[in-house]
Coordinates of C-alpha atoms in Angstrom, one line a residue:
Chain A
X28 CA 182.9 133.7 -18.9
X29 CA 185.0 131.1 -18.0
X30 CA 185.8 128.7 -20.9
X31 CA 189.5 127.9 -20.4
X32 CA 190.9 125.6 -18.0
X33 CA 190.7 126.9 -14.1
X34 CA 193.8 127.1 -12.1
X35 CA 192.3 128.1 -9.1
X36 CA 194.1 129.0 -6.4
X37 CA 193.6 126.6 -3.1
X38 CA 193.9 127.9 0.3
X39 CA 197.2 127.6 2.3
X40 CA 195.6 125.5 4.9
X41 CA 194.8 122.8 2.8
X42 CA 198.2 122.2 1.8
X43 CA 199.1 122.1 5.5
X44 CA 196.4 119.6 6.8
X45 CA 196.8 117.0 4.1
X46 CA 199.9 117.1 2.5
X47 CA 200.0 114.2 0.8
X48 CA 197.7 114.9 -1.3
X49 CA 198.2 116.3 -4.3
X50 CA 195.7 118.9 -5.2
X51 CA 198.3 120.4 -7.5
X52 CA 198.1 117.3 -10.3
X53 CA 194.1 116.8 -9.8
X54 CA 192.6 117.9 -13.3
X55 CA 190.0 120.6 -12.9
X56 CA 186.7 119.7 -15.4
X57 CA 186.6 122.8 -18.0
X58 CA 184.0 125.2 -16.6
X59 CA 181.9 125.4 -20.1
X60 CA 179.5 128.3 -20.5
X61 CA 176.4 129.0 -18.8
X62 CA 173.0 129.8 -20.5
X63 CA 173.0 132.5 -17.9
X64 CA 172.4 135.9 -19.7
X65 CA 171.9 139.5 -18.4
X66 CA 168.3 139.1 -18.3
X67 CA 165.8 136.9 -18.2
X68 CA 163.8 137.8 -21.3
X69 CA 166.8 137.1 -23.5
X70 CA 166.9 133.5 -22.3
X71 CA 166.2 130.4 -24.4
X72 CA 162.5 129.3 -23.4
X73 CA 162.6 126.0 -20.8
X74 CA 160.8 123.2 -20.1
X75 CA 161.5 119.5 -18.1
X76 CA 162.2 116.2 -19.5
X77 CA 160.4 114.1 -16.6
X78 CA 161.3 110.2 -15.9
X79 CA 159.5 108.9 -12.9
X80 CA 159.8 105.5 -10.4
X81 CA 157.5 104.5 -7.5
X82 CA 158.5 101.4 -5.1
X83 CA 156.0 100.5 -2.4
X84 CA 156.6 99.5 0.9
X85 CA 157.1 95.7 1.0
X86 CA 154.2 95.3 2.9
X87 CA 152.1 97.3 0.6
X88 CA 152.8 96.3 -2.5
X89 CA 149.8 95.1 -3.2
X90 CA 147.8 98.9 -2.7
X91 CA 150.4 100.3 -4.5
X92 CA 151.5 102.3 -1.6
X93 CA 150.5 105.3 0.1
X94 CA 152.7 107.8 -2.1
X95 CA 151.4 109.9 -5.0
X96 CA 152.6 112.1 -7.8
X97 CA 151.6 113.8 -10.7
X98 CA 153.5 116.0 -13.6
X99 CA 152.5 118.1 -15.8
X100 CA 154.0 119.7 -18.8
X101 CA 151.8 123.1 -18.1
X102 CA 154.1 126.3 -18.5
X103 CA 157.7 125.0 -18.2
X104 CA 156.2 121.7 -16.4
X105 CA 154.8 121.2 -12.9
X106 CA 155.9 117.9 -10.5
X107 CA 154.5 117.1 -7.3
X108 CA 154.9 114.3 -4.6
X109 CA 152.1 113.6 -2.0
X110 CA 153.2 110.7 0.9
X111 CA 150.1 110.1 2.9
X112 CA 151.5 109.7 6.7
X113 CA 151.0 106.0 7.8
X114 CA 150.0 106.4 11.4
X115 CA 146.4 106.7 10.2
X116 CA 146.2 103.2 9.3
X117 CA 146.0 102.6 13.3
X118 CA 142.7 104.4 13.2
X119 CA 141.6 101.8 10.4
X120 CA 142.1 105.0 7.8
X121 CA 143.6 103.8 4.5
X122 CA 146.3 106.8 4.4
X123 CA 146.9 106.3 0.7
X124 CA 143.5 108.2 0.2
X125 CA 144.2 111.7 1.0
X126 CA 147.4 111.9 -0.4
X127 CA 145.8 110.6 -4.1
X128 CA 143.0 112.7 -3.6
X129 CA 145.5 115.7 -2.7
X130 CA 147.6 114.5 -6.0
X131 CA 144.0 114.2 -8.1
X132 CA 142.9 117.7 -7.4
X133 CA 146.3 119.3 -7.5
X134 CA 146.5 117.9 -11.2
X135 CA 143.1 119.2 -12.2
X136 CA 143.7 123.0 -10.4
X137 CA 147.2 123.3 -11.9
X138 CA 146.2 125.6 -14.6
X139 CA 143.3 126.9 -12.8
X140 CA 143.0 131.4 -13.0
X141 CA 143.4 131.5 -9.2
X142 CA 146.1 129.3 -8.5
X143 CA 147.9 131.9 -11.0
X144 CA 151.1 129.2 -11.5
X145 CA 152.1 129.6 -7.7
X146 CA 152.8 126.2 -6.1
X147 CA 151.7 127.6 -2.3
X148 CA 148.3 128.6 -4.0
X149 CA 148.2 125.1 -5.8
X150 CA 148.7 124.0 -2.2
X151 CA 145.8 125.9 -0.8
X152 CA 143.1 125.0 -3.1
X153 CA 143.7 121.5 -3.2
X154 CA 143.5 121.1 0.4
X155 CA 140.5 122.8 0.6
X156 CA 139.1 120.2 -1.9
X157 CA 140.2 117.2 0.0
X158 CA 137.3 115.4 1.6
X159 CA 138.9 111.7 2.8
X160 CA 140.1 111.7 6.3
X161 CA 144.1 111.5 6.4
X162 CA 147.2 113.5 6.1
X163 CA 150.1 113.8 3.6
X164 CA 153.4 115.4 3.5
X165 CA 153.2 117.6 -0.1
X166 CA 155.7 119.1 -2.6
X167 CA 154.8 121.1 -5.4
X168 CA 157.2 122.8 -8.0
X169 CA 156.9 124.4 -11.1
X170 CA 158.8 126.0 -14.1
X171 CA 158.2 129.0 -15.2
X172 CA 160.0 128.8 -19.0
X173 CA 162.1 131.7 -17.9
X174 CA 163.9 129.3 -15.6
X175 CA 162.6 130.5 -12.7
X176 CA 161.6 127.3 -10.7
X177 CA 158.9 128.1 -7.7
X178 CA 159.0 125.4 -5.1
X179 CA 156.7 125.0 -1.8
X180 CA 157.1 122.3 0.5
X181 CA 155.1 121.1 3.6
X182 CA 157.0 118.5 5.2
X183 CA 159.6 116.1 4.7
X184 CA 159.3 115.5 1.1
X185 CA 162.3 117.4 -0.8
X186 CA 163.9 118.5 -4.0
X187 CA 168.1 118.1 -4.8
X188 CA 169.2 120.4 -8.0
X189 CA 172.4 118.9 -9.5
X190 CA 174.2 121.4 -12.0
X191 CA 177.3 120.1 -14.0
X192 CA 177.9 117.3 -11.2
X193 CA 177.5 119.8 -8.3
X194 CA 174.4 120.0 -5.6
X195 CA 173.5 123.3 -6.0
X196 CA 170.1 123.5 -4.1
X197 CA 168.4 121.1 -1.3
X198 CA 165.1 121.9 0.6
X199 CA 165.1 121.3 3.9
X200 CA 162.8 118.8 5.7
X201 CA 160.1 120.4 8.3
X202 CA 159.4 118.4 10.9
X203 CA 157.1 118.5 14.7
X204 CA 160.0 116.2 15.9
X205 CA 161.8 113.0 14.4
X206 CA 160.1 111.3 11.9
X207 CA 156.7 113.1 12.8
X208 CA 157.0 115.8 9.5
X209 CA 154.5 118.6 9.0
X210 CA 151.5 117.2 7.5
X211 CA 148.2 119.3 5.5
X212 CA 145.7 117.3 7.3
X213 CA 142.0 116.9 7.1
X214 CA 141.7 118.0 10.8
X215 CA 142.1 121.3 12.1
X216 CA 145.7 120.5 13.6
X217 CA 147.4 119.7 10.6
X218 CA 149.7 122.3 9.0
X219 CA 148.4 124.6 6.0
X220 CA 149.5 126.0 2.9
X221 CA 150.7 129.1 4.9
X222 CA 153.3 126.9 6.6
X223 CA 155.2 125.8 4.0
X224 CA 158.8 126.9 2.7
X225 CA 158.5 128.7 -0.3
X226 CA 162.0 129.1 -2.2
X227 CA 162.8 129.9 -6.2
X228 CA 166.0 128.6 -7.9
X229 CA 167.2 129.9 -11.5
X230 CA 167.3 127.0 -13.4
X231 CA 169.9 126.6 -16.8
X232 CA 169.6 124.0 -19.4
X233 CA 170.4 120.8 -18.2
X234 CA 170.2 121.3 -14.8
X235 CA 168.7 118.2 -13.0
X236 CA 165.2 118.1 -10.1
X237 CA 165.3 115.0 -8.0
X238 CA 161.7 115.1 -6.2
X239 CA 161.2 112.5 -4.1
X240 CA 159.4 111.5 -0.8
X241 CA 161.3 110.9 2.4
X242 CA 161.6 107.3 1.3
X243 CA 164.0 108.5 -1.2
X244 CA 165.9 110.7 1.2
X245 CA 166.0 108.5 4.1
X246 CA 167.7 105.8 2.4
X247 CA 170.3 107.4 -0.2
X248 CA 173.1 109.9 0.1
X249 CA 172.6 113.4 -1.9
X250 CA 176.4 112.1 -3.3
X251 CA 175.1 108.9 -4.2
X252 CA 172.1 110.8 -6.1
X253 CA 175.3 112.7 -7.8
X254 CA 176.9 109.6 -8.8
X255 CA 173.8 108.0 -10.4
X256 CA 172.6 110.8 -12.1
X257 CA 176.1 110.9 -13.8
X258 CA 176.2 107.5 -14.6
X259 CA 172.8 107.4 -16.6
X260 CA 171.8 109.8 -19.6
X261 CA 168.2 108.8 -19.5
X262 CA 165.8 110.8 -16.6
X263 CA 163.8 107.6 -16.3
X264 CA 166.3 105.3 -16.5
X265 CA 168.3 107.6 -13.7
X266 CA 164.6 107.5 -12.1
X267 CA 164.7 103.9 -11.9
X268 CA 168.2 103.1 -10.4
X269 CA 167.8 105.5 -7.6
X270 CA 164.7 104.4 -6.5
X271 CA 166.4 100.7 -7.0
X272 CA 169.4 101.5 -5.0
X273 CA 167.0 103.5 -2.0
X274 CA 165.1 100.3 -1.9
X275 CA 168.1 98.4 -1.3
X276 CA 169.8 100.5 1.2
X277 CA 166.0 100.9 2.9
X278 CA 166.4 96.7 3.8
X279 CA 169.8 96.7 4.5
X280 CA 169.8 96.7 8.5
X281 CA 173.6 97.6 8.3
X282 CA 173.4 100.4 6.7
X283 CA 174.4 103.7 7.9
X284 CA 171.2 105.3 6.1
X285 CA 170.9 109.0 6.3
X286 CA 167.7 108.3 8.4
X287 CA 169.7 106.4 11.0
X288 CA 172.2 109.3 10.9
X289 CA 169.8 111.5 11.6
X290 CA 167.8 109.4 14.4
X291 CA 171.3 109.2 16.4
X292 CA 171.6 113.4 15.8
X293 CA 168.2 113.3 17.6
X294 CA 169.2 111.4 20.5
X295 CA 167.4 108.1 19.6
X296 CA 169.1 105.2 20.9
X297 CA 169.1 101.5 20.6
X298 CA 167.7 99.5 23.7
X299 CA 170.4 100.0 26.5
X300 CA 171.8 96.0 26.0
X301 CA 172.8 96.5 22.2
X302 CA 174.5 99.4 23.5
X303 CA 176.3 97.7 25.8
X304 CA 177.2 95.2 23.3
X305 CA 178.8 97.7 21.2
X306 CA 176.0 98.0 19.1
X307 CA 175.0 101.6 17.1
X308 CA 172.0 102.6 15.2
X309 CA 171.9 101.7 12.0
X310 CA 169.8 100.3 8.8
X311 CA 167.5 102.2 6.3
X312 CA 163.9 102.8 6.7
X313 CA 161.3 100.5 4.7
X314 CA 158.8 103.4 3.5
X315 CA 157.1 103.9 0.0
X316 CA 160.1 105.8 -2.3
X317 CA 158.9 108.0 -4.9
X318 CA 161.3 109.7 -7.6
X319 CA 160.9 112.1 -10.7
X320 CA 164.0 112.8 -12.4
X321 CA 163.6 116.1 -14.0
X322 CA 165.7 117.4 -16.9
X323 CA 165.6 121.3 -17.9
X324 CA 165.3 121.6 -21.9
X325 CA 165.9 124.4 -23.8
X326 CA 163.3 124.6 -26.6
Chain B
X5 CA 145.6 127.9 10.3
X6 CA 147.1 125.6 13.1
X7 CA 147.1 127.7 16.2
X8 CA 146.0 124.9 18.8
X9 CA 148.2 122.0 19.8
X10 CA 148.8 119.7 17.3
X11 CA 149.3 116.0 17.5
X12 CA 149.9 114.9 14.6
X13 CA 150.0 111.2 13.5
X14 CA 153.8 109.3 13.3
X15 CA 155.0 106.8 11.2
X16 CA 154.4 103.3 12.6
X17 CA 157.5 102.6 11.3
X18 CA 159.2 104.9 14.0
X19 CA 157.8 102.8 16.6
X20 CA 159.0 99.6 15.0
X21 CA 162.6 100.6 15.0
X22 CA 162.6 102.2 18.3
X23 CA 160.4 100.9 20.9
X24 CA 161.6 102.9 23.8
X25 CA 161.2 106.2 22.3
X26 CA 158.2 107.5 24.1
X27 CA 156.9 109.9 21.3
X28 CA 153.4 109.8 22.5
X29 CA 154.8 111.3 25.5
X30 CA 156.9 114.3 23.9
X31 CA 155.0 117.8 23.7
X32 CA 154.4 119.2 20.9
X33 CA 155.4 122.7 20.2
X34 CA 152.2 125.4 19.4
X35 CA 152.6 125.7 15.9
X36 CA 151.8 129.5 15.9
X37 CA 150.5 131.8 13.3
X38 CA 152.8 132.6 10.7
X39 CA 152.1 135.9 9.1
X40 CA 152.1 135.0 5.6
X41 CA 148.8 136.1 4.1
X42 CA 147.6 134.7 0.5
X43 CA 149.4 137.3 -1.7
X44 CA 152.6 140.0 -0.8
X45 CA 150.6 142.9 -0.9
X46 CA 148.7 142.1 2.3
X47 CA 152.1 141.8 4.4
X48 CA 154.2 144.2 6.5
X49 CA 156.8 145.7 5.7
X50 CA 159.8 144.0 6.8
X51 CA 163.3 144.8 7.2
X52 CA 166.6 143.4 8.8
X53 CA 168.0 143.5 12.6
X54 CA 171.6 142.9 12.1
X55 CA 174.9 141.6 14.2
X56 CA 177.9 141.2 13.2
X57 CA 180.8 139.2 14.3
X58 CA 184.6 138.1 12.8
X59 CA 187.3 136.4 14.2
X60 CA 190.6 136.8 12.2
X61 CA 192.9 133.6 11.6
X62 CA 194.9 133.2 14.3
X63 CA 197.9 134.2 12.0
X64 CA 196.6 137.0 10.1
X65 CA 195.3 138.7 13.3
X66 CA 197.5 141.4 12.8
X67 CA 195.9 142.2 9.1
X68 CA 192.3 141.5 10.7
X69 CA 192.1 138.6 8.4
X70 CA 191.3 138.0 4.7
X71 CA 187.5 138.2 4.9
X72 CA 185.6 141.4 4.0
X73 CA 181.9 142.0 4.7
X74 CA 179.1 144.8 4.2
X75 CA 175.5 145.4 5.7
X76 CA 173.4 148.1 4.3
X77 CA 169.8 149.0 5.5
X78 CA 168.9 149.8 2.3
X79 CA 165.1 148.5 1.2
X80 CA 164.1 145.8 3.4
X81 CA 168.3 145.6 4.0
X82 CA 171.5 143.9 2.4
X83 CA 174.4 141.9 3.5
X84 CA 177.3 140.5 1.8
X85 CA 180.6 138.5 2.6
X86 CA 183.8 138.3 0.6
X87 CA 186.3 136.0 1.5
X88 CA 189.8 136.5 -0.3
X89 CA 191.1 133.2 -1.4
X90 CA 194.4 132.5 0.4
X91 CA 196.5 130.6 -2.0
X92 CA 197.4 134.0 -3.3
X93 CA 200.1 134.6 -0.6
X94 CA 202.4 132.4 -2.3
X95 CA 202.7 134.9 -5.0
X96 CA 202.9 137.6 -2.5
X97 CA 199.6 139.1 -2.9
X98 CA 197.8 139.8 -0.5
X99 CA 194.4 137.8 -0.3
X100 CA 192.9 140.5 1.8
X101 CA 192.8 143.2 -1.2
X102 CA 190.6 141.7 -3.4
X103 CA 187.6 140.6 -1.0
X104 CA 188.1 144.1 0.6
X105 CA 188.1 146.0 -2.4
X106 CA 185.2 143.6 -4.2
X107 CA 183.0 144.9 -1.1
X108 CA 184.1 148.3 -0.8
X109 CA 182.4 148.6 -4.1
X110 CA 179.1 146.5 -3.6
X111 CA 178.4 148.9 -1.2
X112 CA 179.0 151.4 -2.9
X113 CA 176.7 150.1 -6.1
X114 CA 174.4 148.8 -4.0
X115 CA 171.3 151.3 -4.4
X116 CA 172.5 151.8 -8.2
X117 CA 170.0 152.2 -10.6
X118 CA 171.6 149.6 -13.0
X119 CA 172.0 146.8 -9.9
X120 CA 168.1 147.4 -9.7
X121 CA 168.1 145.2 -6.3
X122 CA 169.4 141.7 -8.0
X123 CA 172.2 140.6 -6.2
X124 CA 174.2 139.2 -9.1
X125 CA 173.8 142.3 -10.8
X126 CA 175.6 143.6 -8.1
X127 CA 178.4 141.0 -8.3
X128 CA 178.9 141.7 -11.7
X129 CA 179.1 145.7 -10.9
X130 CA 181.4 145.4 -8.2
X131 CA 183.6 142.2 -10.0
X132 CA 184.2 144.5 -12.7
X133 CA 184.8 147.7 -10.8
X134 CA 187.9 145.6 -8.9
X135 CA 191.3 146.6 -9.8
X136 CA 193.4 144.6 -7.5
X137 CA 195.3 141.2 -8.4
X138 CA 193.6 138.3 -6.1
X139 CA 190.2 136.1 -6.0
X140 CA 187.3 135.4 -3.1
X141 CA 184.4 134.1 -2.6
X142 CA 181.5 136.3 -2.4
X143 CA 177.7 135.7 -1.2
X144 CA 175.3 138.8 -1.1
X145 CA 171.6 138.8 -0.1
X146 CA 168.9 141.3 -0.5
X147 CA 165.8 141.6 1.3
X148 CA 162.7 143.2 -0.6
X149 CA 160.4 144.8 2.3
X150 CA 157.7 142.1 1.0
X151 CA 159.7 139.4 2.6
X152 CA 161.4 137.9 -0.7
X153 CA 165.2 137.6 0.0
X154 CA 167.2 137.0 -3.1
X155 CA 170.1 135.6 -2.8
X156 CA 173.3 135.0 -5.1
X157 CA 176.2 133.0 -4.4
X158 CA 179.8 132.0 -6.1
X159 CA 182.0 129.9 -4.0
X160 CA 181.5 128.4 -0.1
X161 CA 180.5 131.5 1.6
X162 CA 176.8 130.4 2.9
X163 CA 173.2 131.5 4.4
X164 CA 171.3 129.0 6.7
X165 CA 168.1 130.4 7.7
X166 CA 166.0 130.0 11.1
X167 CA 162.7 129.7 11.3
X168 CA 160.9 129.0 15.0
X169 CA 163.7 127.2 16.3
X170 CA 164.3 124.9 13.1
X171 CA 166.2 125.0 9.9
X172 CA 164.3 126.0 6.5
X173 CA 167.1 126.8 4.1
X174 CA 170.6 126.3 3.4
X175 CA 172.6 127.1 0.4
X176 CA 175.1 124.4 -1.4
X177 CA 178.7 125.5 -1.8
X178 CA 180.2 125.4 -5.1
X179 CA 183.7 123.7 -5.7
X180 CA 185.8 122.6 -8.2
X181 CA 187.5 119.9 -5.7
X182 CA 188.1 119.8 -2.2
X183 CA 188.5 122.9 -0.6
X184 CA 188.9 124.9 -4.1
X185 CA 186.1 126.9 -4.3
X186 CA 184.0 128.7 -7.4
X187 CA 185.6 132.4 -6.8
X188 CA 185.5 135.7 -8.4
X189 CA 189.0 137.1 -9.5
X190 CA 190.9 139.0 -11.1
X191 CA 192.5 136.5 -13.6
X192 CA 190.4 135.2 -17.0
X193 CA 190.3 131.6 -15.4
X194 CA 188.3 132.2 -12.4
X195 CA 183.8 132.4 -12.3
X196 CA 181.8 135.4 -13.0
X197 CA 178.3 136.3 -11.8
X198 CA 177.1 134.0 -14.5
X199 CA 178.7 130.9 -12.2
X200 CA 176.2 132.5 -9.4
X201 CA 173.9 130.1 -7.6
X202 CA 170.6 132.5 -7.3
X203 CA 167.8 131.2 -5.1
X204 CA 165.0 133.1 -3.1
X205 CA 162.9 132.6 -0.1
X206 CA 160.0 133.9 1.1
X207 CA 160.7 135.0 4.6
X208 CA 158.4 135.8 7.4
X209 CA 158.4 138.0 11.0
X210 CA 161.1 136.8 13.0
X211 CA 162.8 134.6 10.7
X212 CA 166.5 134.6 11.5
X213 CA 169.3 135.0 8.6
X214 CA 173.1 133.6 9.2
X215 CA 175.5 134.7 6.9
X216 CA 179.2 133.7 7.0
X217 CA 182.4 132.9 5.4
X218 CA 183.5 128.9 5.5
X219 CA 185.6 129.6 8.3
X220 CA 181.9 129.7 10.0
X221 CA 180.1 126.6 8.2
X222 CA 183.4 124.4 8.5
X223 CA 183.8 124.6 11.9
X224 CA 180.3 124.2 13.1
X225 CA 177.2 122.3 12.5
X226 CA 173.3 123.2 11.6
X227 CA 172.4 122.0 15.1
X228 CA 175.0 124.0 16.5
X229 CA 173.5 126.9 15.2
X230 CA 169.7 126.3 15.8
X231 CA 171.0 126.5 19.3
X232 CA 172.9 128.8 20.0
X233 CA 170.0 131.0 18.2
X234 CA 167.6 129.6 20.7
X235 CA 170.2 130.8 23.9
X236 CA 171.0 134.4 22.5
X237 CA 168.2 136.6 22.1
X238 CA 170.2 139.5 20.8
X239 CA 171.5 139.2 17.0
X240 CA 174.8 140.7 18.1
X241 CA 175.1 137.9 20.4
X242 CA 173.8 135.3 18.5
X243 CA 176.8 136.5 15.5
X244 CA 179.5 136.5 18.6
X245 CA 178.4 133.4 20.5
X246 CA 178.4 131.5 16.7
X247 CA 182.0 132.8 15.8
X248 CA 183.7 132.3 19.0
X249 CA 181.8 128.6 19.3
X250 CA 183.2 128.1 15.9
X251 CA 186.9 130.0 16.5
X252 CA 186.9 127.1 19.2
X253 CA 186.0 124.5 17.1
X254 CA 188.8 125.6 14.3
X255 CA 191.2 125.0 17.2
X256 CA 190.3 121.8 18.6
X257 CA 192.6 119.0 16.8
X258 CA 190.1 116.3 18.4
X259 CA 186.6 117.8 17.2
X260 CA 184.8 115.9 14.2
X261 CA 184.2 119.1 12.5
X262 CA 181.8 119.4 8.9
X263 CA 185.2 120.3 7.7
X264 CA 186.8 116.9 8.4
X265 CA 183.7 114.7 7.9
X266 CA 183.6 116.6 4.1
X267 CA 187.4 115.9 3.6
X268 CA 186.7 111.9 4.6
X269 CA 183.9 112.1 2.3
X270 CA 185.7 113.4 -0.2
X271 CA 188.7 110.3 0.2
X272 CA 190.8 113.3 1.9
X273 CA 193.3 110.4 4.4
X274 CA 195.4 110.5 6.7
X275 CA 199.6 109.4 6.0
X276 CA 199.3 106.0 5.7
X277 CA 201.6 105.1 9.7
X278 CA 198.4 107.1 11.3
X279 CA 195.9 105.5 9.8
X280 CA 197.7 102.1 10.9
X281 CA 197.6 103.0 14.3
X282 CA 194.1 103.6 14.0
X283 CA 193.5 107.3 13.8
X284 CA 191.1 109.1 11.8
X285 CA 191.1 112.3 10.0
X286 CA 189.2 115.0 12.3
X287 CA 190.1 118.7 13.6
X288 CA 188.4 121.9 12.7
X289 CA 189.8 124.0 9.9
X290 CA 191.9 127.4 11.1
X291 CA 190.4 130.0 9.3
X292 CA 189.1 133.5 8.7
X293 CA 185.4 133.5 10.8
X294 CA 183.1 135.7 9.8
X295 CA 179.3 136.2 11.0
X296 CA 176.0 137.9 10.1
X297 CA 173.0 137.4 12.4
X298 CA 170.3 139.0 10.8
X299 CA 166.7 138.6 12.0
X300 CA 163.4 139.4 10.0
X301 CA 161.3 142.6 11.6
X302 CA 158.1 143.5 10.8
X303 CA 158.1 147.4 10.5

């Protein structure tokens, strides 16, 4: 295991593109042991240390939002984000009511005998529950103690895994086209719990879960979640200042937000006389942000 | 399960920002069946159709490169890529041993009874069976004929993986800085198969896999990739049309590659006199290319 100081060696090519720059005085961070053992039965039991933030919308402050989440310390711990898709709200639906309803009976099934601890299953039988008219974008994970951590995603909701500094994992968002994500839906169009992305990630103590909605993601760099996570020891104070600083960016109409990177990728352009002007697409997207900042514990 | 035309409801916030995007006018894709039933027993068997695909660095030609790659059709099917860290020409060794000798024995090991199908059981088998002096990066994935691919990763080596024309998965390279990479070697100071990333995901008929050294995921991007999947039916194609697109890119001083935006991220600059006269920092990265297409079958 690798304890001592790493001299790795760099590639040639690097050397030949940036020469100025001096790879060869940069101080490499000690690589400290892993919990990692052969198998998983001689690992130290895990569970999460869960801080959580929710910022509404500025125009729906007052409802609270259309976001939902819930956690649970069940098992190694469960955390789940709901983000009820807005568009409803033209058909004089409140969208905020499926995805709390979703988030209510995904809290009460979580230990349920048929869900057996599978987030996809968890998925299934709260949706089948559901009775408001809506649709939400859902992520469920959960921890098995072994470090094993089961994640199934329908839509553009997402997990980032930071170990020692590093991103290690990131879902992906699933989306119909831009900014129209797969939905669970309470009609028949929607997606189901058979569409979504089911992945598993071995988790060591003090590894780091960001779940968020795409308010979160849309708005902040997955290097600027690195930075604050580093900068704050507390998982609800780390909660806090990234949903604070996604907030910011999601007003600032000069900011070059990972949403309006992403809208340019797409081919979505600014009106042809803002163009002409010089003009590019930029700003963050107001939305609802929802974060959990989960810590792994060993017990 | 959504097998009629969906429509499902936006964001109003997309129509805010851009007016003159008519999304009530773009079709929908069918979301189609996916073959995921409600527990593994009730799939098919699945297995891997593979293609295979590397382009040397233009100066190592000659040798046939640095990188070093296996495919195996054992279970639902393995593949692998080592890529020998090239730093270690300065100390005349060859960085082609280690990555080539590394996979010589994963494939050896790979239906060992002690591997037992984990993929950084494998790593550790064939790390320790090396003899040569050197270091690489090495990913490996596994396919069990339920669908599950494991997957176990140590360095920038990477798996992106298609499904119906978008992307669900990506892994996160590991690095100690800019363009020095977590690697295997043969020297005390480097990672082990403890340092290895290990994810799964649950993977479905016609899924496609794309497996390849950095000299691949430098040099071209995600969207890149989701099309050149869509314009090559065949998987030996698909691996050629990816590596020569990319072989391209690594030449093209002018191109924007994910290699160049990473470096700028990463306050990489310019000398000082170009950045005066305005340039930036772009060009693809010369490299090793190596490429695995490998799409999900249904037995």
């Amino acid at each position: 295991m690798a304890t001592t100081i790493l001299r790795p060696y760099m590639s040639s090519y690097s050397k030949q593109l940036f020469p100025e720059t001096p790879f060869n005085k940069r101080i490499v961070v000690t690589c400290a042991a892993l919990d990692f053992s052969d198998t998983i039965s001689k690992r130290p039991e895990l569970s999460l240390s869960v801080g959580t933030h929710l910022i509404p919308h500025p125009n729906k402050v007052e409802k609270g939002g259309e976001d939902a989440f819930f956690v649970s310390n069940y098992k190694g711990g469960v955390i789940a984000v709901a983000d009820g898709v807005s568009g409803w709200a033209e058909k004089d639906v409140d969208p905020a009511r499926f995805s709390r309803q979703f988030i209510t009976y995904a809290s009460t099934f979580v230990e349920d005998e048929e869900v057996n601890y599978d987030p996809r299953r968890l998925i299934k039988k709260a949706h089948a529950a559901t009775s408001c008219i809506g649709s939400a974008t859902v992520i469920v994970a959960m921890l098995e103690t072994t470090g094993i951590l089961k994640i199934a995603n329908v839509g553009d909701c997402g997990v980032r895994i930071i170990r020692k500094g590093q991103l290690i994992f990131s879902t992906c968002p699933q989306e119909h086209y831009f900014d129209c994500p797969y939905q669970l839906s309470s009609e028949d169009v929607g997606q189901t719990y058979l569409d979504a992305t089911v992945t598993t990630v071995e988790l060591v103590n003090d590894d780091t879960i960001i779940m968020g909605s795409d308010g979160l993601f849309d708005n902040i760099f997955d290097s600027e979640i690195v930075s604050i996570l580093a900068a704050h020891l507390s998982v609800s104070d780390a909660a806090k200042a990234l949903a604070d600083l996604a907030h910011n960016h999601s007003k600032d109409l000069g900011f070059d937000s990972p949403h309006a990177r992403e809208a340019r990728t797409k081919g979505i352009e600014l009106p042809s006389w803002k163009r002409f002007l010089g003009m590019k697409l930029t700003g963050g997207k107001l939305d609802d942000i929802t974060v959990i900042v989960a810590q792994v514990k060993a017990l």
